[in-house]
Amino acid sequence: MKAGVIGWPISHSKSPLIHRYWLAVLGLTGQYDSYAVPPDKLENFILTMPMHGFTGVNVTVPHKQAVYDLLHGAVSDQAAQIGAVNTVVCKNGALKGYNTDGDGFLEPLAALSLKGKAVCVLGAGGAARAVVAALKSCEVSAVAIVNRDVPKAAQLLCDLAVDGKAYPWLESTAACRDAALLVNTTSLGMTGQPLLNISLASMPSGAVVYDIVYAPLQTNLLRSATERGLETIDGLHMLIGQAAIAFELFFDKKPPRNTLHDAALRALLLA
Ligand code: ATR
């Protein structure tokens, strides 16, 4: 079975490490490689997947929306809601798009009851769409979105029919005041990007701070949260969570997930 990840560029992708680890542990003969696919070659790559023997591919930057469009509605409900595809599965010659980012994001939040709680999301790009859609499925009471481009954040709330309000960064303290959960979906704090510096002083004690950035693993935001005594969740949880759902779609087997395997995989990803 042949699977992989497509993007442009692609060399940064951690997906091969994750899928190959699980394939090796399960003793499966499947392969998982990365493919650098420029935008002008995307349509041909996707449409010829059945011919080239692919069971599926993961889709990363900048192709998630373009692949959604190329599949002309042959997508899961979640992908349709988000308007982007991060996984294409090829079964019996037919292609179907999925978006596993939202469920991957929710995986480490399973023990947290978010129903009826207010949450705050930093950012309003593609990753934020998946996160806000996932939070809506948890029946949160309201989503405060903080973004540089405030109308874009308001549009995201409108598109996903989610109650909430859009805030500029200057008002981030007000935005996260009542939040049971704060999520960073921006690229701020990523290696090579500016640091994310906001005050968490107004957040309720017992709140959780989740950064989907995983390089570095301990971001400035997570350090501030720890100093404030708040629980933190790092970005490897979502990375591994979304991959696990895709793995099962590709290989029809659940990946080996337990404390030992997840710890070994995290060590591999951080090496
Ligand atoms: P992704 O698919 O990873 O979400 P994206 O769609 O390009 O990537 O979204 C990037 C997010 O990070 C956006 O919310 C962006 O803010 P704007 O919508 O205002 O552009 C945010 N972002 C990126 N660089 C930023 C910066 N230097 N300062 C503030 N926000 C930034």
JSON list of C-alpha atoms in Angstrom, two decimals, residues 28-251:
[
{"chain": "A", "resi": 28, "resn": "LEU", "atom": "CA", "xyz": [2.96, -3.59, 7.59]},
{"chain": "A", "resi": 29, "resn": "THR", "atom": "CA", "xyz": [4.62, -3.48, 4.19]},
{"chain": "A", "resi": 30, "resn": "GLY", "atom": "CA", "xyz": [2.98, -0.16, 3.19]},
{"chain": "A", "resi": 31, "resn": "GLN", "atom": "CA", "xyz": [5.11, 2.82, 2.20]},
{"chain": "A", "resi": 32, "resn": "TYR", "atom": "CA", "xyz": [4.74, 6.50, 3.07]},
{"chain": "A", "resi": 33, "resn": "ASP", "atom": "CA", "xyz": [6.85, 9.10, 1.23]},
{"chain": "A", "resi": 34, "resn": "SER", "atom": "CA", "xyz": [6.83, 12.87, 0.77]},
{"chain": "A", "resi": 35, "resn": "TYR", "atom": "CA", "xyz": [6.15, 14.38, -2.64]},
{"chain": "A", "resi": 36, "resn": "ALA", "atom": "CA", "xyz": [7.04, 17.96, -3.58]},
{"chain": "A", "resi": 37, "resn": "VAL", "atom": "CA", "xyz": [4.11, 18.99, -5.78]},
{"chain": "A", "resi": 38, "resn": "PRO", "atom": "CA", "xyz": [4.10, 22.54, -7.18]},
{"chain": "A", "resi": 39, "resn": "PRO", "atom": "CA", "xyz": [0.68, 24.21, -7.62]},
{"chain": "A", "resi": 40, "resn": "ASP", "atom": "CA", "xyz": [0.68, 23.76, -11.41]},
{"chain": "A", "resi": 41, "resn": "LYS", "atom": "CA", "xyz": [1.18, 19.99, -11.03]},
{"chain": "A", "resi": 42, "resn": "LEU", "atom": "CA", "xyz": [-1.41, 19.50, -8.27]},
{"chain": "A", "resi": 43, "resn": "GLU", "atom": "CA", "xyz": [-4.44, 18.65, -10.38]},
{"chain": "A", "resi": 44, "resn": "ASN", "atom": "CA", "xyz": [-2.54, 16.03, -12.36]},
{"chain": "A", "resi": 45, "resn": "PHE", "atom": "CA", "xyz": [-1.08, 14.49, -9.18]},
{"chain": "A", "resi": 46, "resn": "ILE", "atom": "CA", "xyz": [-4.48, 14.18, -7.49]},
{"chain": "A", "resi": 47, "resn": "LEU", "atom": "CA", "xyz": [-6.39, 12.92, -10.51]},
{"chain": "A", "resi": 48, "resn": "THR", "atom": "CA", "xyz": [-3.77, 10.27, -11.37]},
{"chain": "A", "resi": 49, "resn": "MET", "atom": "CA", "xyz": [-3.50, 8.91, -7.81]},
{"chain": "A", "resi": 50, "resn": "PRO", "atom": "CA", "xyz": [-5.58, 5.77, -8.62]},
{"chain": "A", "resi": 51, "resn": "MET", "atom": "CA", "xyz": [-3.45, 5.09, -11.71]},
{"chain": "A", "resi": 52, "resn": "HIS", "atom": "CA", "xyz": [-0.26, 5.34, -9.66]},
{"chain": "A", "resi": 53, "resn": "GLY", "atom": "CA", "xyz": [-1.46, 2.92, -7.00]},
{"chain": "A", "resi": 54, "resn": "PHE", "atom": "CA", "xyz": [-1.93, 5.36, -4.12]},
{"chain": "A", "resi": 55, "resn": "THR", "atom": "CA", "xyz": [-4.16, 4.35, -1.22]},
{"chain": "A", "resi": 56, "resn": "GLY", "atom": "CA", "xyz": [-4.12, 7.99, -0.15]},
{"chain": "A", "resi": 57, "resn": "VAL", "atom": "CA", "xyz": [-2.12, 11.12, 0.59]},
{"chain": "A", "resi": 58, "resn": "ASN", "atom": "CA", "xyz": [-1.98, 13.77, 3.24]},
{"chain": "A", "resi": 59, "resn": "VAL", "atom": "CA", "xyz": [-2.14, 17.33, 1.97]},
{"chain": "A", "resi": 60, "resn": "THR", "atom": "CA", "xyz": [-0.22, 20.20, 3.50]},
{"chain": "A", "resi": 61, "resn": "VAL", "atom": "CA", "xyz": [0.59, 23.86, 2.81]},
{"chain": "A", "resi": 62, "resn": "PRO", "atom": "CA", "xyz": [-0.32, 25.40, 0.38]},
{"chain": "A", "resi": 63, "resn": "HIS", "atom": "CA", "xyz": [-2.69, 22.83, -1.16]},
{"chain": "A", "resi": 64, "resn": "LYS", "atom": "CA", "xyz": [-5.46, 22.15, 1.38]},
{"chain": "A", "resi": 65, "resn": "GLN", "atom": "CA", "xyz": [-8.05, 24.46, -0.21]},
{"chain": "A", "resi": 66, "resn": "ALA", "atom": "CA", "xyz": [-7.04, 23.71, -3.81]},
{"chain": "A", "resi": 67, "resn": "VAL", "atom": "CA", "xyz": [-7.45, 19.97, -3.24]},
{"chain": "A", "resi": 68, "resn": "TYR", "atom": "CA", "xyz": [-10.87, 20.62, -1.69]},
{"chain": "A", "resi": 69, "resn": "ASP", "atom": "CA", "xyz": [-11.88, 22.42, -4.91]},
{"chain": "A", "resi": 70, "resn": "LEU", "atom": "CA", "xyz": [-10.41, 19.69, -7.14]},
{"chain": "A", "resi": 71, "resn": "LEU", "atom": "CA", "xyz": [-12.54, 17.01, -5.47]},
{"chain": "A", "resi": 72, "resn": "HIS", "atom": "CA", "xyz": [-15.81, 18.73, -6.50]},
{"chain": "A", "resi": 73, "resn": "GLY", "atom": "CA", "xyz": [-17.81, 17.79, -3.42]},
{"chain": "A", "resi": 74, "resn": "ALA", "atom": "CA", "xyz": [-16.42, 14.26, -2.94]},
{"chain": "A", "resi": 75, "resn": "VAL", "atom": "CA", "xyz": [-15.49, 15.16, 0.62]},
{"chain": "A", "resi": 76, "resn": "SER", "atom": "CA", "xyz": [-16.50, 14.32, 4.21]},
{"chain": "A", "resi": 77, "resn": "ASP", "atom": "CA", "xyz": [-18.91, 16.59, 6.11]},
{"chain": "A", "resi": 78, "resn": "GLN", "atom": "CA", "xyz": [-16.03, 17.91, 8.21]},
{"chain": "A", "resi": 79, "resn": "ALA", "atom": "CA", "xyz": [-13.95, 18.81, 5.16]},
{"chain": "A", "resi": 80, "resn": "ALA", "atom": "CA", "xyz": [-16.99, 20.51, 3.61]},
{"chain": "A", "resi": 81, "resn": "GLN", "atom": "CA", "xyz": [-17.57, 22.55, 6.77]},
{"chain": "A", "resi": 82, "resn": "ILE", "atom": "CA", "xyz": [-13.92, 23.63, 6.93]},
{"chain": "A", "resi": 83, "resn": "GLY", "atom": "CA", "xyz": [-13.57, 24.09, 3.15]},
{"chain": "A", "resi": 84, "resn": "ALA", "atom": "CA", "xyz": [-10.20, 22.33, 3.13]},
{"chain": "A", "resi": 85, "resn": "VAL", "atom": "CA", "xyz": [-8.85, 18.79, 2.76]},
{"chain": "A", "resi": 86, "resn": "ASN", "atom": "CA", "xyz": [-5.79, 17.40, 4.57]},
{"chain": "A", "resi": 87, "resn": "THR", "atom": "CA", "xyz": [-6.30, 13.75, 3.57]},
{"chain": "A", "resi": 88, "resn": "VAL", "atom": "CA", "xyz": [-7.31, 12.22, 0.24]},
{"chain": "A", "resi": 89, "resn": "VAL", "atom": "CA", "xyz": [-8.25, 8.55, 0.24]},
{"chain": "A", "resi": 90, "resn": "CYS", "atom": "CA", "xyz": [-8.36, 6.43, -2.89]},
{"chain": "A", "resi": 91, "resn": "LYS", "atom": "CA", "xyz": [-10.65, 3.37, -2.67]},
{"chain": "A", "resi": 92, "resn": "ASN", "atom": "CA", "xyz": [-11.73, 1.32, -5.69]},
{"chain": "A", "resi": 93, "resn": "GLY", "atom": "CA", "xyz": [-10.50, 4.02, -8.03]},
{"chain": "A", "resi": 94, "resn": "ALA", "atom": "CA", "xyz": [-12.56, 6.77, -6.39]},
{"chain": "A", "resi": 95, "resn": "LEU", "atom": "CA", "xyz": [-11.12, 9.74, -4.49]},
{"chain": "A", "resi": 96, "resn": "LYS", "atom": "CA", "xyz": [-12.60, 11.20, -1.29]},
{"chain": "A", "resi": 97, "resn": "GLY", "atom": "CA", "xyz": [-11.32, 14.12, 0.74]},
{"chain": "A", "resi": 98, "resn": "TYR", "atom": "CA", "xyz": [-11.26, 14.31, 4.53]},
{"chain": "A", "resi": 99, "resn": "ASN", "atom": "CA", "xyz": [-10.10, 16.81, 7.10]},
{"chain": "A", "resi": 100, "resn": "THR", "atom": "CA", "xyz": [-8.62, 15.12, 10.17]},
{"chain": "A", "resi": 101, "resn": "ASP", "atom": "CA", "xyz": [-7.15, 18.33, 11.66]},
{"chain": "A", "resi": 102, "resn": "GLY", "atom": "CA", "xyz": [-10.23, 19.09, 13.80]},
{"chain": "A", "resi": 103, "resn": "ASP", "atom": "CA", "xyz": [-10.52, 15.63, 15.37]},
{"chain": "A", "resi": 104, "resn": "GLY", "atom": "CA", "xyz": [-6.74, 15.50, 15.78]},
{"chain": "A", "resi": 105, "resn": "PHE", "atom": "CA", "xyz": [-6.92, 18.83, 17.59]},
{"chain": "A", "resi": 106, "resn": "LEU", "atom": "CA", "xyz": [-9.68, 17.53, 19.90]},
{"chain": "A", "resi": 107, "resn": "GLU", "atom": "CA", "xyz": [-7.87, 14.32, 20.86]},
{"chain": "A", "resi": 108, "resn": "PRO", "atom": "CA", "xyz": [-5.99, 15.70, 23.91]},
{"chain": "A", "resi": 109, "resn": "LEU", "atom": "CA", "xyz": [-9.13, 17.58, 25.02]},
{"chain": "A", "resi": 110, "resn": "ALA", "atom": "CA", "xyz": [-11.24, 14.44, 25.40]},
{"chain": "A", "resi": 111, "resn": "ALA", "atom": "CA", "xyz": [-11.22, 14.61, 29.21]},
{"chain": "A", "resi": 112, "resn": "LEU", "atom": "CA", "xyz": [-12.16, 18.28, 29.25]},
{"chain": "A", "resi": 113, "resn": "SER", "atom": "CA", "xyz": [-15.84, 19.11, 29.09]},
{"chain": "A", "resi": 114, "resn": "LEU", "atom": "CA", "xyz": [-16.11, 22.21, 26.92]},
{"chain": "A", "resi": 115, "resn": "LYS", "atom": "CA", "xyz": [-19.88, 22.16, 26.49]},
{"chain": "A", "resi": 116, "resn": "GLY", "atom": "CA", "xyz": [-21.32, 25.54, 27.43]},
{"chain": "A", "resi": 117, "resn": "LYS", "atom": "CA", "xyz": [-17.86, 27.06, 28.05]},
{"chain": "A", "resi": 118, "resn": "ALA", "atom": "CA", "xyz": [-16.35, 30.13, 26.42]},
{"chain": "A", "resi": 119, "resn": "VAL", "atom": "CA", "xyz": [-13.11, 29.64, 24.48]},
{"chain": "A", "resi": 120, "resn": "CYS", "atom": "CA", "xyz": [-10.57, 31.92, 22.82]},
{"chain": "A", "resi": 121, "resn": "VAL", "atom": "CA", "xyz": [-8.76, 31.22, 19.53]},
{"chain": "A", "resi": 122, "resn": "LEU", "atom": "CA", "xyz": [-5.73, 33.20, 18.35]},
{"chain": "A", "resi": 123, "resn": "GLY", "atom": "CA", "xyz": [-5.66, 33.41, 14.54]},
{"chain": "A", "resi": 124, "resn": "ALA", "atom": "CA", "xyz": [-8.20, 33.15, 11.74]},
{"chain": "A", "resi": 125, "resn": "GLY", "atom": "CA", "xyz": [-6.35, 31.25, 8.98]},
{"chain": "A", "resi": 126, "resn": "GLY", "atom": "CA", "xyz": [-6.75, 27.72, 7.69]},
{"chain": "A", "resi": 127, "resn": "ALA", "atom": "CA", "xyz": [-5.75, 26.02, 10.94]},
{"chain": "A", "resi": 128, "resn": "ALA", "atom": "CA", "xyz": [-8.17, 28.24, 12.89]},
{"chain": "A", "resi": 129, "resn": "ARG", "atom": "CA", "xyz": [-11.05, 27.12, 10.63]},
{"chain": "A", "resi": 130, "resn": "ALA", "atom": "CA", "xyz": [-10.45, 23.47, 11.56]},
{"chain": "A", "resi": 131, "resn": "VAL", "atom": "CA", "xyz": [-10.05, 24.35, 15.26]},
{"chain": "A", "resi": 132, "resn": "VAL", "atom": "CA", "xyz": [-13.16, 26.54, 15.44]},
{"chain": "A", "resi": 133, "resn": "ALA", "atom": "CA", "xyz": [-15.25, 23.92, 13.59]},
{"chain": "A", "resi": 134, "resn": "ALA", "atom": "CA", "xyz": [-14.03, 21.29, 16.08]},
{"chain": "A", "resi": 135, "resn": "LEU", "atom": "CA", "xyz": [-14.85, 23.55, 19.04]},
{"chain": "A", "resi": 136, "resn": "LYS", "atom": "CA", "xyz": [-18.33, 24.12, 17.63]},
{"chain": "A", "resi": 137, "resn": "SER", "atom": "CA", "xyz": [-18.84, 20.34, 17.63]},
{"chain": "A", "resi": 138, "resn": "CYS", "atom": "CA", "xyz": [-18.05, 20.42, 21.38]},
{"chain": "A", "resi": 139, "resn": "GLU", "atom": "CA", "xyz": [-20.96, 22.87, 21.84]},
{"chain": "A", "resi": 140, "resn": "VAL", "atom": "CA", "xyz": [-18.88, 25.63, 23.37]},
{"chain": "A", "resi": 141, "resn": "SER", "atom": "CA", "xyz": [-20.94, 28.70, 24.30]},
{"chain": "A", "resi": 142, "resn": "ALA", "atom": "CA", "xyz": [-18.87, 31.27, 22.41]},
{"chain": "A", "resi": 143, "resn": "VAL", "atom": "CA", "xyz": [-15.59, 31.63, 20.54]},
{"chain": "A", "resi": 144, "resn": "ALA", "atom": "CA", "xyz": [-13.57, 34.84, 20.90]},
{"chain": "A", "resi": 145, "resn": "ILE", "atom": "CA", "xyz": [-11.15, 35.10, 17.98]},
{"chain": "A", "resi": 146, "resn": "VAL", "atom": "CA", "xyz": [-8.11, 37.38, 18.19]},
{"chain": "A", "resi": 147, "resn": "ASN", "atom": "CA", "xyz": [-6.57, 38.25, 14.84]},
{"chain": "A", "resi": 148, "resn": "ARG", "atom": "CA", "xyz": [-4.49, 40.95, 13.14]},
{"chain": "A", "resi": 149, "resn": "ASP", "atom": "CA", "xyz": [-7.10, 41.06, 10.36]},
{"chain": "A", "resi": 150, "resn": "VAL", "atom": "CA", "xyz": [-10.25, 41.47, 12.48]},
{"chain": "A", "resi": 151, "resn": "PRO", "atom": "CA", "xyz": [-12.86, 41.33, 9.66]},
{"chain": "A", "resi": 152, "resn": "LYS", "atom": "CA", "xyz": [-11.33, 37.98, 8.58]},
{"chain": "A", "resi": 153, "resn": "ALA", "atom": "CA", "xyz": [-11.95, 36.63, 12.11]},
{"chain": "A", "resi": 154, "resn": "ALA", "atom": "CA", "xyz": [-15.56, 37.92, 12.04]},
{"chain": "A", "resi": 155, "resn": "GLN", "atom": "CA", "xyz": [-16.03, 36.25, 8.64]},
{"chain": "A", "resi": 156, "resn": "LEU", "atom": "CA", "xyz": [-14.74, 32.94, 9.99]},
{"chain": "A", "resi": 157, "resn": "LEU", "atom": "CA", "xyz": [-17.32, 33.03, 12.82]},
{"chain": "A", "resi": 158, "resn": "CYS", "atom": "CA", "xyz": [-20.01, 33.87, 10.28]},
{"chain": "A", "resi": 159, "resn": "ASP", "atom": "CA", "xyz": [-18.96, 31.15, 7.79]},
{"chain": "A", "resi": 160, "resn": "LEU", "atom": "CA", "xyz": [-19.00, 28.47, 10.47]},
{"chain": "A", "resi": 161, "resn": "ALA", "atom": "CA", "xyz": [-22.16, 29.88, 12.14]},
{"chain": "A", "resi": 162, "resn": "VAL", "atom": "CA", "xyz": [-20.45, 30.09, 15.51]},
{"chain": "A", "resi": 163, "resn": "ASP", "atom": "CA", "xyz": [-21.42, 32.50, 18.31]},
{"chain": "A", "resi": 164, "resn": "GLY", "atom": "CA", "xyz": [-18.57, 34.75, 19.33]},
{"chain": "A", "resi": 165, "resn": "LYS", "atom": "CA", "xyz": [-16.70, 37.94, 18.66]},
{"chain": "A", "resi": 166, "resn": "ALA", "atom": "CA", "xyz": [-13.61, 39.04, 16.73]},
{"chain": "A", "resi": 167, "resn": "TYR", "atom": "CA", "xyz": [-10.93, 41.06, 18.57]},
{"chain": "A", "resi": 168, "resn": "PRO", "atom": "CA", "xyz": [-7.72, 42.86, 17.59]},
{"chain": "A", "resi": 169, "resn": "TRP", "atom": "CA", "xyz": [-4.51, 41.82, 19.42]},
{"chain": "A", "resi": 170, "resn": "LEU", "atom": "CA", "xyz": [-4.70, 44.98, 21.56]},
{"chain": "A", "resi": 171, "resn": "GLU", "atom": "CA", "xyz": [-7.84, 43.53, 23.15]},
{"chain": "A", "resi": 172, "resn": "SER", "atom": "CA", "xyz": [-6.55, 39.99, 23.71]},
{"chain": "A", "resi": 173, "resn": "THR", "atom": "CA", "xyz": [-6.83, 40.37, 27.49]},
{"chain": "A", "resi": 174, "resn": "ALA", "atom": "CA", "xyz": [-10.58, 41.00, 27.18]},
{"chain": "A", "resi": 175, "resn": "ALA", "atom": "CA", "xyz": [-10.93, 38.20, 24.62]},
{"chain": "A", "resi": 176, "resn": "CYS", "atom": "CA", "xyz": [-9.49, 35.51, 26.91]},
{"chain": "A", "resi": 177, "resn": "ARG", "atom": "CA", "xyz": [-10.96, 36.79, 30.19]},
{"chain": "A", "resi": 178, "resn": "ASP", "atom": "CA", "xyz": [-13.63, 34.08, 30.57]},
{"chain": "A", "resi": 179, "resn": "ALA", "atom": "CA", "xyz": [-12.03, 31.43, 28.40]},
{"chain": "A", "resi": 180, "resn": "ALA", "atom": "CA", "xyz": [-11.80, 27.85, 29.69]},
{"chain": "A", "resi": 181, "resn": "LEU", "atom": "CA", "xyz": [-9.46, 27.16, 26.77]},
{"chain": "A", "resi": 182, "resn": "LEU", "atom": "CA", "xyz": [-7.06, 29.38, 24.78]},
{"chain": "A", "resi": 183, "resn": "VAL", "atom": "CA", "xyz": [-5.69, 28.03, 21.49]},
{"chain": "A", "resi": 184, "resn": "ASN", "atom": "CA", "xyz": [-2.92, 29.51, 19.38]},
{"chain": "A", "resi": 185, "resn": "THR", "atom": "CA", "xyz": [-3.42, 28.69, 15.69]},
{"chain": "A", "resi": 186, "resn": "THR", "atom": "CA", "xyz": [-1.14, 31.44, 14.33]},
{"chain": "A", "resi": 187, "resn": "SER", "atom": "CA", "xyz": [2.43, 30.97, 13.21]},
{"chain": "A", "resi": 188, "resn": "LEU", "atom": "CA", "xyz": [3.60, 33.31, 15.99]},
{"chain": "A", "resi": 189, "resn": "GLY", "atom": "CA", "xyz": [6.07, 31.53, 18.26]},
{"chain": "A", "resi": 190, "resn": "MET", "atom": "CA", "xyz": [7.18, 29.14, 15.52]},
{"chain": "A", "resi": 191, "resn": "THR", "atom": "CA", "xyz": [10.94, 28.92, 14.93]},
{"chain": "A", "resi": 192, "resn": "GLY", "atom": "CA", "xyz": [11.92, 31.90, 12.77]},
{"chain": "A", "resi": 193, "resn": "GLN", "atom": "CA", "xyz": [8.68, 33.80, 13.49]},
{"chain": "A", "resi": 194, "resn": "PRO", "atom": "CA", "xyz": [8.07, 36.59, 16.03]},
{"chain": "A", "resi": 195, "resn": "LEU", "atom": "CA", "xyz": [7.25, 35.49, 19.59]},
{"chain": "A", "resi": 196, "resn": "LEU", "atom": "CA", "xyz": [3.67, 35.38, 20.77]},
{"chain": "A", "resi": 197, "resn": "ASN", "atom": "CA", "xyz": [3.49, 37.72, 23.74]},
{"chain": "A", "resi": 198, "resn": "ILE", "atom": "CA", "xyz": [0.11, 38.14, 25.38]},
{"chain": "A", "resi": 199, "resn": "SER", "atom": "CA", "xyz": [-0.94, 38.48, 28.98]},
{"chain": "A", "resi": 200, "resn": "LEU", "atom": "CA", "xyz": [-2.75, 35.45, 30.40]},
{"chain": "A", "resi": 201, "resn": "ALA", "atom": "CA", "xyz": [-3.36, 37.21, 33.72]},
{"chain": "A", "resi": 202, "resn": "SER", "atom": "CA", "xyz": [-7.09, 37.61, 33.06]},
{"chain": "A", "resi": 203, "resn": "MET", "atom": "CA", "xyz": [-7.71, 33.90, 32.33]},
{"chain": "A", "resi": 204, "resn": "PRO", "atom": "CA", "xyz": [-9.66, 31.90, 34.92]},
{"chain": "A", "resi": 205, "resn": "SER", "atom": "CA", "xyz": [-7.54, 29.55, 37.04]},
{"chain": "A", "resi": 206, "resn": "GLY", "atom": "CA", "xyz": [-8.10, 26.01, 35.78]},
{"chain": "A", "resi": 207, "resn": "ALA", "atom": "CA", "xyz": [-8.08, 27.17, 32.16]},
{"chain": "A", "resi": 208, "resn": "VAL", "atom": "CA", "xyz": [-6.10, 25.23, 29.56]},
{"chain": "A", "resi": 209, "resn": "VAL", "atom": "CA", "xyz": [-3.66, 26.79, 27.06]},
{"chain": "A", "resi": 210, "resn": "TYR", "atom": "CA", "xyz": [-3.09, 24.84, 23.83]},
{"chain": "A", "resi": 211, "resn": "ASP", "atom": "CA", "xyz": [-0.46, 25.84, 21.27]},
{"chain": "A", "resi": 212, "resn": "ILE", "atom": "CA", "xyz": [-0.64, 23.99, 17.95]},
{"chain": "A", "resi": 213, "resn": "VAL", "atom": "CA", "xyz": [2.91, 25.16, 17.14]},
{"chain": "A", "resi": 214, "resn": "TYR", "atom": "CA", "xyz": [5.32, 22.22, 17.71]},
{"chain": "A", "resi": 215, "resn": "ALA", "atom": "CA", "xyz": [8.65, 23.72, 16.67]},
{"chain": "A", "resi": 216, "resn": "PRO", "atom": "CA", "xyz": [9.74, 24.70, 19.25]},
{"chain": "A", "resi": 217, "resn": "LEU", "atom": "CA", "xyz": [7.70, 22.43, 21.51]},
{"chain": "A", "resi": 218, "resn": "GLN", "atom": "CA", "xyz": [7.89, 24.76, 24.51]},
{"chain": "A", "resi": 219, "resn": "THR", "atom": "CA", "xyz": [6.66, 28.02, 23.03]},
{"chain": "A", "resi": 220, "resn": "ASN", "atom": "CA", "xyz": [6.67, 31.36, 24.75]},
{"chain": "A", "resi": 221, "resn": "LEU", "atom": "CA", "xyz": [2.89, 31.06, 25.15]},
{"chain": "A", "resi": 222, "resn": "LEU", "atom": "CA", "xyz": [3.14, 27.68, 26.90]},
{"chain": "A", "resi": 223, "resn": "ARG", "atom": "CA", "xyz": [5.89, 29.01, 29.18]},
{"chain": "A", "resi": 224, "resn": "SER", "atom": "CA", "xyz": [3.69, 31.97, 30.17]},
{"chain": "A", "resi": 225, "resn": "ALA", "atom": "CA", "xyz": [0.80, 29.58, 30.82]},
{"chain": "A", "resi": 226, "resn": "THR", "atom": "CA", "xyz": [2.95, 27.36, 33.05]},
{"chain": "A", "resi": 227, "resn": "GLU", "atom": "CA", "xyz": [4.18, 30.42, 34.97]},
{"chain": "A", "resi": 228, "resn": "ARG", "atom": "CA", "xyz": [0.53, 31.41, 35.46]},
{"chain": "A", "resi": 229, "resn": "GLY", "atom": "CA", "xyz": [-0.20, 27.88, 36.80]},
{"chain": "A", "resi": 230, "resn": "LEU", "atom": "CA", "xyz": [-2.40, 26.91, 33.83]},
{"chain": "A", "resi": 231, "resn": "GLU", "atom": "CA", "xyz": [-2.49, 23.48, 32.22]},
{"chain": "A", "resi": 232, "resn": "THR", "atom": "CA", "xyz": [-0.78, 23.30, 28.81]},
{"chain": "A", "resi": 233, "resn": "ILE", "atom": "CA", "xyz": [-1.06, 21.15, 25.68]},
{"chain": "A", "resi": 234, "resn": "ASP", "atom": "CA", "xyz": [1.71, 21.24, 23.08]},
{"chain": "A", "resi": 235, "resn": "GLY", "atom": "CA", "xyz": [1.44, 21.03, 19.29]},
{"chain": "A", "resi": 236, "resn": "LEU", "atom": "CA", "xyz": [2.69, 17.45, 18.90]},
{"chain": "A", "resi": 237, "resn": "HIS", "atom": "CA", "xyz": [-0.67, 16.23, 20.24]},
{"chain": "A", "resi": 238, "resn": "MET", "atom": "CA", "xyz": [-2.56, 17.64, 17.25]},
{"chain": "A", "resi": 239, "resn": "LEU", "atom": "CA", "xyz": [0.17, 16.60, 14.80]},
{"chain": "A", "resi": 240, "resn": "ILE", "atom": "CA", "xyz": [0.04, 12.98, 15.99]},
{"chain": "A", "resi": 241, "resn": "GLY", "atom": "CA", "xyz": [-3.75, 13.03, 16.45]},
{"chain": "A", "resi": 242, "resn": "GLN", "atom": "CA", "xyz": [-4.53, 14.12, 12.89]},
{"chain": "A", "resi": 243, "resn": "ALA", "atom": "CA", "xyz": [-2.00, 11.61, 11.52]},
{"chain": "A", "resi": 244, "resn": "ALA", "atom": "CA", "xyz": [-3.59, 8.75, 13.49]},
{"chain": "A", "resi": 245, "resn": "ILE", "atom": "CA", "xyz": [-6.99, 9.32, 11.88]},
{"chain": "A", "resi": 246, "resn": "ALA", "atom": "CA", "xyz": [-5.39, 9.55, 8.41]},
{"chain": "A", "resi": 247, "resn": "PHE", "atom": "CA", "xyz": [-3.36, 6.37, 9.03]},
{"chain": "A", "resi": 248, "resn": "GLU", "atom": "CA", "xyz": [-6.52, 4.38, 9.70]},
{"chain": "A", "resi": 249, "resn": "LEU", "atom": "CA", "xyz": [-8.15, 5.81, 6.57]},
{"chain": "A", "resi": 250, "resn": "PHE", "atom": "CA", "xyz": [-5.13, 4.79, 4.46]},
{"chain": "A", "resi": 251, "resn": "PHE", "atom": "CA", "xyz": [-4.21, 1.42, 5.91]}
]
